[in-house]
């Protein structure tokens, strides 16, 4: 009986970690897609500031990727600890 409870606990932990990592990846993809869309629209409206917009877009995309990576690491730690 105890082994069944431990197996279920391990399986639910793996499921939770996989869901957490998946949601983090989906959220990062949506966020970066919105950034790219907004940046292209802004560049189309004001082409003279394309360099500034592009550099800001890259910084924000890197921050989103960092948060997504942090979420995946936390999910992996939840799986193994």
GROMACS .gro file of C-alpha atoms in nm:
model
   81
    1UNK     CA    1   0.000   0.000   0.000
    2UNK     CA    2   0.278   0.243   0.089
    3UNK     CA    3   0.461   0.167  -0.236
    4UNK     CA    4   0.146   0.255  -0.434
    5UNK     CA    5   0.118   0.588  -0.255
    6UNK     CA    6   0.484   0.667  -0.322
    7UNK     CA    7   0.445   0.570  -0.688
    8UNK     CA    8   0.139   0.795  -0.724
    9UNK     CA    9   0.322   1.078  -0.549
   10UNK     CA   10   0.618   1.042  -0.786
   11UNK     CA   11   0.392   1.028  -1.091
   12UNK     CA   12   0.199   1.337  -0.987
   13UNK     CA   13   0.525   1.520  -0.921
   14UNK     CA   14   0.650   1.433  -1.270
   15UNK     CA   15   0.320   1.542  -1.422
   16UNK     CA   16   0.330   1.872  -1.234
   17UNK     CA   17   0.689   1.938  -1.339
   18UNK     CA   18   0.609   1.864  -1.703
   19UNK     CA   19   0.303   2.088  -1.696
   20UNK     CA   20   0.499   2.368  -1.531
   21UNK     CA   21   0.777   2.353  -1.789
   22UNK     CA   22   0.526   2.335  -2.075
   23UNK     CA   23   0.326   2.633  -1.952
   24UNK     CA   24   0.646   2.833  -1.908
   25UNK     CA   25   0.755   2.756  -2.265
   26UNK     CA   26   0.412   2.844  -2.406
   27UNK     CA   27   0.403   3.170  -2.210
   28UNK     CA   28   0.749   3.266  -2.332
   29UNK     CA   29   0.653   3.191  -2.691
   30UNK     CA   30   0.340   3.404  -2.667
   31UNK     CA   31   0.530   3.688  -2.499
   32UNK     CA   32   0.809   3.695  -2.755
   33UNK     CA   33   0.555   3.675  -3.037
   34UNK     CA   34   0.373   3.978  -2.898
   35UNK     CA   35   0.702   4.167  -2.863
   36UNK     CA   36   0.799   4.091  -3.223
   37UNK     CA   37   0.458   4.190  -3.353
   38UNK     CA   38   0.457   4.518  -3.162
   39UNK     CA   39   0.813   4.597  -3.266
   40UNK     CA   40   0.738   4.539  -3.634
   41UNK     CA   41   0.432   4.762  -3.610
   42UNK     CA   42   0.634   5.034  -3.436
   43UNK     CA   43   0.911   5.013  -3.696
   44UNK     CA   44   0.653   5.038  -3.974
   45UNK     CA   45   0.511   5.353  -3.814
   46UNK     CA   46   0.849   5.517  -3.743
   47UNK     CA   47   1.129   5.364  -3.952
   48UNK     CA   48   1.381   5.624  -3.834
   49UNK     CA   49   1.392   5.474  -3.483
   50UNK     CA   50   1.420   5.112  -3.598
   51UNK     CA   51   1.758   5.063  -3.424
   52UNK     CA   52   1.630   5.174  -3.086
   53UNK     CA   53   1.315   4.964  -3.116
   54UNK     CA   54   1.514   4.659  -3.222
   55UNK     CA   55   1.760   4.688  -2.934
   56UNK     CA   56   1.478   4.730  -2.681
   57UNK     CA   57   1.298   4.432  -2.833
   58UNK     CA   58   1.608   4.214  -2.794
   59UNK     CA   59   1.655   4.315  -2.429
   60UNK     CA   60   1.292   4.244  -2.341
   61UNK     CA   61   1.295   3.912  -2.528
   62UNK     CA   62   1.608   3.810  -2.335
   63UNK     CA   63   1.438   3.896  -2.006
   64UNK     CA   64   1.136   3.683  -2.101
   65UNK     CA   65   1.364   3.394  -2.196
   66UNK     CA   66   1.540   3.427  -1.861
   67UNK     CA   67   1.213   3.402  -1.673
   68UNK     CA   68   1.109   3.101  -1.883
   69UNK     CA   69   1.442   2.931  -1.817
   70UNK     CA   70   1.403   3.000  -1.446
   71UNK     CA   71   1.056   2.839  -1.453
   72UNK     CA   72   1.190   2.531  -1.632
   73UNK     CA   73   1.474   2.499  -1.377
   74UNK     CA   74   1.226   2.526  -1.090
   75UNK     CA   75   1.013   2.255  -1.255
   76UNK     CA   76   1.317   2.031  -1.291
   77UNK     CA   77   1.411   2.087  -0.927
   78UNK     CA   78   1.055   2.002  -0.823
   79UNK     CA   79   1.089   1.678  -1.018
   80UNK     CA   80   1.416   1.569  -0.861
   81UNK     CA   81   1.376   1.695  -0.506
   0.00000   0.00000   0.00000
